[in-house]
PDB file of C-alpha atoms in Angstrom:
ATOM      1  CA  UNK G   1      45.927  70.127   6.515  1.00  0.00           C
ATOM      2  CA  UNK G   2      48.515  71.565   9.079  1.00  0.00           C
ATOM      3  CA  UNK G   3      49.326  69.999  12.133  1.00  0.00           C
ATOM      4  CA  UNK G   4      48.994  71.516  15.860  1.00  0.00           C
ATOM      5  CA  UNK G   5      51.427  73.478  17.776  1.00  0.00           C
ATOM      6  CA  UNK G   6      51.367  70.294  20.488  1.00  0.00           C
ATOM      7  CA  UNK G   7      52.735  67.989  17.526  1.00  0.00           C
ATOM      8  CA  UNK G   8      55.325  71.024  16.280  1.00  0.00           C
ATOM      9  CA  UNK G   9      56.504  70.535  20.023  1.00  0.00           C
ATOM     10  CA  UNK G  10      56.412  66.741  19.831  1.00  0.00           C
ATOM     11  CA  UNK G  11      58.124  66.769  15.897  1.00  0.00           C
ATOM     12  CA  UNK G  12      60.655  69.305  17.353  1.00  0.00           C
ATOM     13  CA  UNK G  13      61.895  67.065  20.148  1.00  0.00           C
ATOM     14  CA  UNK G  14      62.365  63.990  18.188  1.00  0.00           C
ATOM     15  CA  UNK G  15      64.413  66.301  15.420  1.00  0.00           C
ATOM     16  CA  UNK G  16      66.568  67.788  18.257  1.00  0.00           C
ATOM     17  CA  UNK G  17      66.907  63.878  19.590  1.00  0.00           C
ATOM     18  CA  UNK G  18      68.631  62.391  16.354  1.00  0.00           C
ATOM     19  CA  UNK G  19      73.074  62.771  15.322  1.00  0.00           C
ATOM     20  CA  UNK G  20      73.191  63.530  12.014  1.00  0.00           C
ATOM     21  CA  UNK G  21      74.840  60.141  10.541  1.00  0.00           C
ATOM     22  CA  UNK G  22      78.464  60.484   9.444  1.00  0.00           C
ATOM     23  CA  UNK G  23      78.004  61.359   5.591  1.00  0.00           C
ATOM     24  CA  UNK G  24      76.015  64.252   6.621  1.00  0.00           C
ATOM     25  CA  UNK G  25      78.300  67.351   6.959  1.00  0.00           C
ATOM     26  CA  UNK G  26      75.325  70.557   7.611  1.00  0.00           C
ATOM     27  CA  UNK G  27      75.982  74.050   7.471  1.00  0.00           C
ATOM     28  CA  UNK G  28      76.294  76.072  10.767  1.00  0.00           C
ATOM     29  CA  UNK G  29      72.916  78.557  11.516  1.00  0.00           C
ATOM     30  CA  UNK G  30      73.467  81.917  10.601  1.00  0.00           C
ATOM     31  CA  UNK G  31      70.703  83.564  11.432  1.00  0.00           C
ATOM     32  CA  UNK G  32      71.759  87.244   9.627  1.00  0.00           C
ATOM     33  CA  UNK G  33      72.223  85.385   6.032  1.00  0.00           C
ATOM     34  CA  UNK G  34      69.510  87.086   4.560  1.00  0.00           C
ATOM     35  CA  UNK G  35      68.929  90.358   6.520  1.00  0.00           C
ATOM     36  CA  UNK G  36      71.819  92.256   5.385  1.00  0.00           C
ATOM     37  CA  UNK G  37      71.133  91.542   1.530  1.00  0.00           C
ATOM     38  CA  UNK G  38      67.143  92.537   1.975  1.00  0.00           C
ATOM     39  CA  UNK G  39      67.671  95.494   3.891  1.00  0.00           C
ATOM     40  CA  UNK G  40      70.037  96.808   1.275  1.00  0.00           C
ATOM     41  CA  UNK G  41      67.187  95.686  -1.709  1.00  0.00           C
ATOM     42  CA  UNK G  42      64.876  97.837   0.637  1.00  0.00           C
ATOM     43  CA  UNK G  43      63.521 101.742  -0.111  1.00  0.00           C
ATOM     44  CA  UNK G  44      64.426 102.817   3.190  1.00  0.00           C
ATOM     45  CA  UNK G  45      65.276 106.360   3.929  1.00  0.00           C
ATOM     46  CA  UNK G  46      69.375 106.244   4.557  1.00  0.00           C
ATOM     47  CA  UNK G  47      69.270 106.926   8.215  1.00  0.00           C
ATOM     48  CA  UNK G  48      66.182 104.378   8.524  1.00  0.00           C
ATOM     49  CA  UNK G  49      68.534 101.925   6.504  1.00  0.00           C
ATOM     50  CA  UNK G  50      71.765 102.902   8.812  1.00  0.00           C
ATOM     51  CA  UNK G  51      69.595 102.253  11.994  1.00  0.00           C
ATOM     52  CA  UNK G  52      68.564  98.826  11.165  1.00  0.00           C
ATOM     53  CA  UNK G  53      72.122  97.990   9.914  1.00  0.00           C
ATOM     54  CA  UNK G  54      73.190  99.285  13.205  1.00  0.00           C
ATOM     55  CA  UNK G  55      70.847  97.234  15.162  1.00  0.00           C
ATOM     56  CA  UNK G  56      71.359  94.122  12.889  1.00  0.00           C
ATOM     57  CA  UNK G  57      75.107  94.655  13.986  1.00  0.00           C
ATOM     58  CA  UNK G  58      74.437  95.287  17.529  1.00  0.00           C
ATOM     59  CA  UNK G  59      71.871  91.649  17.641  1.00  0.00           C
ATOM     60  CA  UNK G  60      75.166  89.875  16.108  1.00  0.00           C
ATOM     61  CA  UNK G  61      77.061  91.211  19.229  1.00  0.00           C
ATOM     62  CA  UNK G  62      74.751  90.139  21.620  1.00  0.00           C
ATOM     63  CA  UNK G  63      73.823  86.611  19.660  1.00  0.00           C
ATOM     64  CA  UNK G  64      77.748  85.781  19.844  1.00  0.00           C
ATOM     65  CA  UNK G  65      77.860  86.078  23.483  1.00  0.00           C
ATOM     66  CA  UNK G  66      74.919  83.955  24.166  1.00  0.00           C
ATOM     67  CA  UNK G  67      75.180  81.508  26.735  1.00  0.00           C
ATOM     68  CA  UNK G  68      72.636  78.102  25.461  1.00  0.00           C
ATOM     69  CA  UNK G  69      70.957  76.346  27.710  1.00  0.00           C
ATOM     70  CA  UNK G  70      70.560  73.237  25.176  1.00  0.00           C
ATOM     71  CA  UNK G  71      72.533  71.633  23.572  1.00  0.00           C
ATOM     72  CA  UNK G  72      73.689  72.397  19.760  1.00  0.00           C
ATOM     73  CA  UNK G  73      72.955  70.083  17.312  1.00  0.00           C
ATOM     74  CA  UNK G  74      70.671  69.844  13.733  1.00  0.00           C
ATOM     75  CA  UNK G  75      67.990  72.587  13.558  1.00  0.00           C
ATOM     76  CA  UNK G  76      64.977  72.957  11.479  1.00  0.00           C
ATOM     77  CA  UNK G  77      65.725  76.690  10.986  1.00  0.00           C
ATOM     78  CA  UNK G  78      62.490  77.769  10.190  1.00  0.00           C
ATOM     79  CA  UNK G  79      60.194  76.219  13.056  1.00  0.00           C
ATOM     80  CA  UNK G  80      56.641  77.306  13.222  1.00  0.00           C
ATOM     81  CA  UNK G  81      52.803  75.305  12.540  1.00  0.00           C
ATOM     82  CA  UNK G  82      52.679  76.921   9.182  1.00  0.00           C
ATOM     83  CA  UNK G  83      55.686  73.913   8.055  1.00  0.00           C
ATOM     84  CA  UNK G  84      53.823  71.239   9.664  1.00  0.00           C
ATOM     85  CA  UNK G  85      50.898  69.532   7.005  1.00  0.00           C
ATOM     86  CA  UNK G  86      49.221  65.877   7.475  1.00  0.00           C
ATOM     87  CA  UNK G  87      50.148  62.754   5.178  1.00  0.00           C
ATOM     88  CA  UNK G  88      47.185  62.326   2.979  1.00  0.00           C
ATOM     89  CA  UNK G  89      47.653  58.429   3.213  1.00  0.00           C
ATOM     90  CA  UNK G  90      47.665  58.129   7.213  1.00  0.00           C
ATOM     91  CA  UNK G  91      47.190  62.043   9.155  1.00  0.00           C
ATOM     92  CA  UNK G  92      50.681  61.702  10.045  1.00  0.00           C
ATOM     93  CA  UNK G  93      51.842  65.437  10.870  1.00  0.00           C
ATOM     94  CA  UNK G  94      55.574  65.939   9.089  1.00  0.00           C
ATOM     95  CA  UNK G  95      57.908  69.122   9.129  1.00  0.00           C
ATOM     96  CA  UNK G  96      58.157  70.402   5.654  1.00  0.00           C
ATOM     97  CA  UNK G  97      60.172  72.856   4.137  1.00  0.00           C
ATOM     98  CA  UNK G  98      63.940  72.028   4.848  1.00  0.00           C
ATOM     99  CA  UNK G  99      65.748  75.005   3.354  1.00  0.00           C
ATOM    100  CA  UNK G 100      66.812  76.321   6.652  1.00  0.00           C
ATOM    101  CA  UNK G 101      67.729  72.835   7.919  1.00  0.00           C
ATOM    102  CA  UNK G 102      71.444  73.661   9.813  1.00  0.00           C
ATOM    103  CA  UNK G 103      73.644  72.873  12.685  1.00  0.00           C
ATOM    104  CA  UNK G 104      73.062  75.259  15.921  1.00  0.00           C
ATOM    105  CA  UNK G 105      71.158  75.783  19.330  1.00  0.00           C
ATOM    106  CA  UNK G 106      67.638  74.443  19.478  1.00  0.00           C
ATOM    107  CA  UNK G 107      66.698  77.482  21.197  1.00  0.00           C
ATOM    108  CA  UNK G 108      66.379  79.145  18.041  1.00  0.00           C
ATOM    109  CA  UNK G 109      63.611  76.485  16.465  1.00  0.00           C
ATOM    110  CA  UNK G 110      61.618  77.200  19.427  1.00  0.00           C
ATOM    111  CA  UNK G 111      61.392  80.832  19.345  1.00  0.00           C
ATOM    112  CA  UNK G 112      58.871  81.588  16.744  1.00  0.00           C
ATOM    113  CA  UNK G 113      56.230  79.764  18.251  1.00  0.00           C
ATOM    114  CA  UNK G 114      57.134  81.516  21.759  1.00  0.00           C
ATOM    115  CA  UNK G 115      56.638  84.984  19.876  1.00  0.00           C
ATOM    116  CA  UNK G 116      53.927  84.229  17.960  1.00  0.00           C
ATOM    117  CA  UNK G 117      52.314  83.432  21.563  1.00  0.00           C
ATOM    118  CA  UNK G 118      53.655  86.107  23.060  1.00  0.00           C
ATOM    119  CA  UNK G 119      54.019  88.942  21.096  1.00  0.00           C
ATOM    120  CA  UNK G 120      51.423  88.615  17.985  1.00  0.00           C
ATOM    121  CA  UNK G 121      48.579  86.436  19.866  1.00  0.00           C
ATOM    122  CA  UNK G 122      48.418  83.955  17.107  1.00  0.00           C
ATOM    123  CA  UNK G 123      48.410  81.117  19.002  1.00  0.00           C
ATOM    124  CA  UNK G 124      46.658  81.006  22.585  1.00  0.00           C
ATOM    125  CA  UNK G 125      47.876  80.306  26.220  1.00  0.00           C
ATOM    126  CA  UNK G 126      46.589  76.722  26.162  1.00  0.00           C
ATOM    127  CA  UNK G 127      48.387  76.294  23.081  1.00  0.00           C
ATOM    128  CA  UNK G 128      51.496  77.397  24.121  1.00  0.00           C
ATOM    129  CA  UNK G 129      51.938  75.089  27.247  1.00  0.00           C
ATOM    130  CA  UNK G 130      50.903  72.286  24.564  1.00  0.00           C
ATOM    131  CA  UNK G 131      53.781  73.076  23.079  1.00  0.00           C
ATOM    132  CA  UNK G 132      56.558  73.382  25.991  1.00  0.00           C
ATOM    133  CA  UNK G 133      55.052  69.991  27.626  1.00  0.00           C
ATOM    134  CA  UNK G 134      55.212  68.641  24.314  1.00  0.00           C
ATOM    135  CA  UNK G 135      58.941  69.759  23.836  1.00  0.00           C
ATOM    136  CA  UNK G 136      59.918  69.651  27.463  1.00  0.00           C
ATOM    137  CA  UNK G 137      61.524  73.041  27.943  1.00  0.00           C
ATOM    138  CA  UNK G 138      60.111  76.622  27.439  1.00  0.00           C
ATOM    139  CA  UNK G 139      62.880  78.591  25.529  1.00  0.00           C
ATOM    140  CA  UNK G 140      60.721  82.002  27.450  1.00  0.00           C
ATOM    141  CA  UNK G 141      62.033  81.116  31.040  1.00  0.00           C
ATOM    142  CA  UNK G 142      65.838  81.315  29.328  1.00  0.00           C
ATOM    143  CA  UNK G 143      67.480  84.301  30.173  1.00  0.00           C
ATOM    144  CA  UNK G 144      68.964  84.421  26.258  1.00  0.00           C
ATOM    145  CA  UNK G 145      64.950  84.488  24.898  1.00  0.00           C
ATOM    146  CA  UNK G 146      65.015  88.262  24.502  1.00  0.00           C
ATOM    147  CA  UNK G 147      67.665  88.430  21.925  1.00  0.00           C
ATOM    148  CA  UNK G 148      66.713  85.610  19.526  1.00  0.00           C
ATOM    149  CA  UNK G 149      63.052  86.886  19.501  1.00  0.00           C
ATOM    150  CA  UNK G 150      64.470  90.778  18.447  1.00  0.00           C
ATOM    151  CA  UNK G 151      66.696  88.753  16.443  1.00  0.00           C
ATOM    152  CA  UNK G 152      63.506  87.035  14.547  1.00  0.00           C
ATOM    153  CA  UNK G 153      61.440  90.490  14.562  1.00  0.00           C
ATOM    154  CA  UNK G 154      64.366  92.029  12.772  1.00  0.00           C
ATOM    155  CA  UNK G 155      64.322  89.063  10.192  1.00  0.00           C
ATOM    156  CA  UNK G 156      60.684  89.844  10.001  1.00  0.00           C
ATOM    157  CA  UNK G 157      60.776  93.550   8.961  1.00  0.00           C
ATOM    158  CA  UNK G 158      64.287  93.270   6.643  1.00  0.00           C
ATOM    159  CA  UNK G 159      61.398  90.746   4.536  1.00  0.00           C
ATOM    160  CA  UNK G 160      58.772  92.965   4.908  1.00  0.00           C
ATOM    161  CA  UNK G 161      61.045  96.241   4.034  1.00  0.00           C
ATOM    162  CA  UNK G 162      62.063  94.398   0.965  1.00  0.00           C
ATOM    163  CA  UNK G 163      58.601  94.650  -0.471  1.00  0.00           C
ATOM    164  CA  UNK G 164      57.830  98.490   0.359  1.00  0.00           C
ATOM    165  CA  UNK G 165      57.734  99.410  -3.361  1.00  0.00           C
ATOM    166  CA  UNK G 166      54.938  96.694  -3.472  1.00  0.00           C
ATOM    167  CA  UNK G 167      52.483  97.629  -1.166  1.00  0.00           C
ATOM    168  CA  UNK G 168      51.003 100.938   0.443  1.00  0.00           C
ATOM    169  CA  UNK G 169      50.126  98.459   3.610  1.00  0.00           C
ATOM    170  CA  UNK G 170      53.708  96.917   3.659  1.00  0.00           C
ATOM    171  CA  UNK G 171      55.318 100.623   4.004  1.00  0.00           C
ATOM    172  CA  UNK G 172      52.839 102.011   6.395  1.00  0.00           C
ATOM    173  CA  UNK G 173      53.979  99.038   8.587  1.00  0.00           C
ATOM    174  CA  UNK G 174      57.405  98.915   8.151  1.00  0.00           C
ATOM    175  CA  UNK G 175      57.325 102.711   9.039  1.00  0.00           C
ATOM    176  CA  UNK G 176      55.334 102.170  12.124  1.00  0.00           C
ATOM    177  CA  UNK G 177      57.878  99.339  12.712  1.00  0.00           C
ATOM    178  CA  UNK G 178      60.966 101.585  12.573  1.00  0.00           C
ATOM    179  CA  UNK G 179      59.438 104.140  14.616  1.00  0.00           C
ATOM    180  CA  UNK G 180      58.441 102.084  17.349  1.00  0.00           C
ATOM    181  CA  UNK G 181      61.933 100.287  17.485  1.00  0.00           C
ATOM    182  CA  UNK G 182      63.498 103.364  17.403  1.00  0.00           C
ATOM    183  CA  UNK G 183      62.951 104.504  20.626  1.00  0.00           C
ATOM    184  CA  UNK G 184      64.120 101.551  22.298  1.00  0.00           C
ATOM    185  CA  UNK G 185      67.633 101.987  24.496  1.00  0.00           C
ATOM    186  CA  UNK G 186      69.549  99.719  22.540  1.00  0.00           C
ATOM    187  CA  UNK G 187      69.629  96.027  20.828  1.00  0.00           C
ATOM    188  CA  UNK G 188      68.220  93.474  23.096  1.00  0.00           C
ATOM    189  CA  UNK G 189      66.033  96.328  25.404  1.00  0.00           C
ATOM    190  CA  UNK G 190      62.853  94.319  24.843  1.00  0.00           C
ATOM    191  CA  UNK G 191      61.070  97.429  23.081  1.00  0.00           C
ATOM    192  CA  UNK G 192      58.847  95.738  20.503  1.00  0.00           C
ATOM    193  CA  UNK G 193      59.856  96.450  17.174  1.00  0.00           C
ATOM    194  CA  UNK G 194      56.086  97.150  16.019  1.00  0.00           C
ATOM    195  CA  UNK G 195      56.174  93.723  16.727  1.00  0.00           C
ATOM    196  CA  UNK G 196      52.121  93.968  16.097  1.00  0.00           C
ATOM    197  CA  UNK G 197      52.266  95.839  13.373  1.00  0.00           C
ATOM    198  CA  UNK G 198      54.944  93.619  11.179  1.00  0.00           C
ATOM    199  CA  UNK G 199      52.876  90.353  12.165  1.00  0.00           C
ATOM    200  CA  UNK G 200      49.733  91.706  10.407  1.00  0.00           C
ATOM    201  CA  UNK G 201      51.817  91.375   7.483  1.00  0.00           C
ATOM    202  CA  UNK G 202      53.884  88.298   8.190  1.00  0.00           C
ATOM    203  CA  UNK G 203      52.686  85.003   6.262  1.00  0.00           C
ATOM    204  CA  UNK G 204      51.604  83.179   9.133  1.00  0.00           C
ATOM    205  CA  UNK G 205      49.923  86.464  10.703  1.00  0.00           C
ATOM    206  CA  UNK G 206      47.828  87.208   7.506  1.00  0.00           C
ATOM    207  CA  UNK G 207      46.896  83.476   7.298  1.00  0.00           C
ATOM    208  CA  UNK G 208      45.238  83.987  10.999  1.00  0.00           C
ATOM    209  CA  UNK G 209      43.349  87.517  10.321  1.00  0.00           C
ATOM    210  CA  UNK G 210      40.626  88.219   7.206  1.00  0.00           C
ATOM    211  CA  UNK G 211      41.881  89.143   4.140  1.00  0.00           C
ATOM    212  CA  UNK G 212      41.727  93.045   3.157  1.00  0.00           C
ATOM    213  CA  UNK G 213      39.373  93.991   0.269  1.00  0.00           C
ATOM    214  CA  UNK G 214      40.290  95.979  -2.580  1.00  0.00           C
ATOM    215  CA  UNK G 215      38.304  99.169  -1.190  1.00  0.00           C
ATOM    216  CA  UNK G 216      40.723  99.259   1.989  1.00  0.00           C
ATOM    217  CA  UNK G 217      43.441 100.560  -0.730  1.00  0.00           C
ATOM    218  CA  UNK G 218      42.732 103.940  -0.235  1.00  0.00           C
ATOM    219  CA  UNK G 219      43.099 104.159   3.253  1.00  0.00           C
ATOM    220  CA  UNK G 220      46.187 102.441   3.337  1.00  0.00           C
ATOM    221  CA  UNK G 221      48.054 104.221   0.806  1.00  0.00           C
ATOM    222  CA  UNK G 222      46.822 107.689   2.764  1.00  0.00           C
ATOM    223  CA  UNK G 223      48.138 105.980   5.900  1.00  0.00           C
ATOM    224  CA  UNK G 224      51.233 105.194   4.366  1.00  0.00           C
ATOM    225  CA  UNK G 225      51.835 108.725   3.055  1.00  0.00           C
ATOM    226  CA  UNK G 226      50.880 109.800   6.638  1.00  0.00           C
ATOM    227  CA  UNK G 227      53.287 107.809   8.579  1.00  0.00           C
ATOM    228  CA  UNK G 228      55.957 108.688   5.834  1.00  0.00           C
ATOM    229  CA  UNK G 229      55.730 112.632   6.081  1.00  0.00           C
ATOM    230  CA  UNK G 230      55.502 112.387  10.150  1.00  0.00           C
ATOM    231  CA  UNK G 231      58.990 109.884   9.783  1.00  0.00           C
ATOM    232  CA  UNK G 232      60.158 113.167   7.871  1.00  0.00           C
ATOM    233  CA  UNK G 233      59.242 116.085   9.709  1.00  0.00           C
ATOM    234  CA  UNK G 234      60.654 113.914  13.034  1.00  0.00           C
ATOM    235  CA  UNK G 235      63.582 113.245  11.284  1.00  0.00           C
ATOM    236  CA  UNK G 236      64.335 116.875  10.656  1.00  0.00           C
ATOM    237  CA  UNK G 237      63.708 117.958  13.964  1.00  0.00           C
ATOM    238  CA  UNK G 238      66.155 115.579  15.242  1.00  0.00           C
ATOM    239  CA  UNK G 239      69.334 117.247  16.853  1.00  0.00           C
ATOM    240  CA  UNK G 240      72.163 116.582  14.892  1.00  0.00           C
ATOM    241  CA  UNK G 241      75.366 115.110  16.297  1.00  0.00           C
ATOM    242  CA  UNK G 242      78.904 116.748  15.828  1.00  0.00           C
ATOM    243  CA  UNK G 243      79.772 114.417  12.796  1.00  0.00           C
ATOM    244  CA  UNK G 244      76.561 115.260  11.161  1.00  0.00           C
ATOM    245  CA  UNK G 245      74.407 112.569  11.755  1.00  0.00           C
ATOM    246  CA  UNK G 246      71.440 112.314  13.961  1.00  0.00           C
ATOM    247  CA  UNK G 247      71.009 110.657  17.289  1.00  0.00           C
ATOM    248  CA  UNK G 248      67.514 107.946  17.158  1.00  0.00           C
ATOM    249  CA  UNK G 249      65.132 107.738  19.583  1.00  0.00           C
TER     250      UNK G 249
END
């Protein structure tokens, strides 16, 4: 049984309120360890592929020159209600699933559950100021909250790109994803990545909508084809830059 997102709130602030004891040496956050290597296992078009390195190296610009308002210290690294299950023995909720557990800001274990309020729906107003009372600061009122969440979207769709070749459904979003990012002004603008669109896919988002049948196939695989030749023909009729290249958005 998983736990609430007042107890991830609760669970988060006594894990931000403990020192690591002396024997304990943890690794710092990066946030970009994986993105890099699953965007190049992708099937992206090449400029599709150059634009997301080029905003995965524009969020590392902007992430550097954050300004925290909490302090640094251990981080669960992968913070959300999905890694939160009851004790069998006594309902005691526990965070599970350690892998990401690192030395860096605490803004960034609080992040998912702010986006997953405020960008994907998945968890409800009520729920949300649960949370923040529960962890005594909301990460949304900090002026750095628009980078880590494009930060975490970007995460999201290098994961989902990686698994284009398995899924009609995973392209057609991952397409819709890049063309709705694309016409933002720049890393950090706020433009939603097809933030919608990639958490329909994402684990927690297909855990909190019902489950596609087998007859849906079809469509998706004509949608994906659809979104695929329009990415094409738009691509073409960009204007082309003196070095060759393109221009997005």
């Amino acid at each position: 049984e998983y736990g609430t997102v007042a107890e991830l709130g609760l669970l988060l602030r006594q894990l931000h309120g403990l020192g690591p004891p002396g024997s304990l040496v943890l690794p710092e956050l990066d946030p970009f360890n994986r993105a890099e290597p699953r965007l190049a296992e992708a099937r992206l078009r090449p400029d599709d592929r150059d634009f997301l390195r080029n905003r995965l190296a524009g969020l590392r610009g902007l992430y550097s020159g954050l300004e925290f308002a909490l302090p640094a210290g251990p981080v669960h690294g992968d913070a959300n209600v999905g890694n939160i299950l009851r004790r069998q023995d006594d309902g005691t909720a526990v965070l599970i699933d350690l892998d990401g557990f690192a030395s860096g800001p605490r803004e960034w274990d609080l992040v998912l559950t702010a986006m997953y309020f405020e960008r994907f729906g998945w968890h409800t107003a009520q729920e949300y100021r649960d949370f923040v009372a529960g962890y005594g600061f909301d990460v949304m009122n900090w002026p750095g909250y628009p980078v880590l969440r494009n930060i975490r979207e970007l995460i999201m769709v290098a994961w989902l790109a990686q698994n284009t070749r398995e899924s009609p459904e995973i392209a057609a979003e991952v397409a819709r994803g890049i063309e709705g990012w694309g016409g933002g002004d720049g890393p950090g603008d706020g433009a939603h990545f097809g933030g919608w669109a990639v958490g329909r896919l994402w684990p927690m988002g297909r855990a909190r909508r019902p489950a596609r049948g087998r007859d849906d196939q079809p469509a998706l695989a004509a949608r994906a084809q659809e979104l695929l030749r329009g990415s094409d023909a738009r691509a073409a009729a960009r204007p082309r830059c003196r070095n060759g290249a393109r221009p997005r958005g």
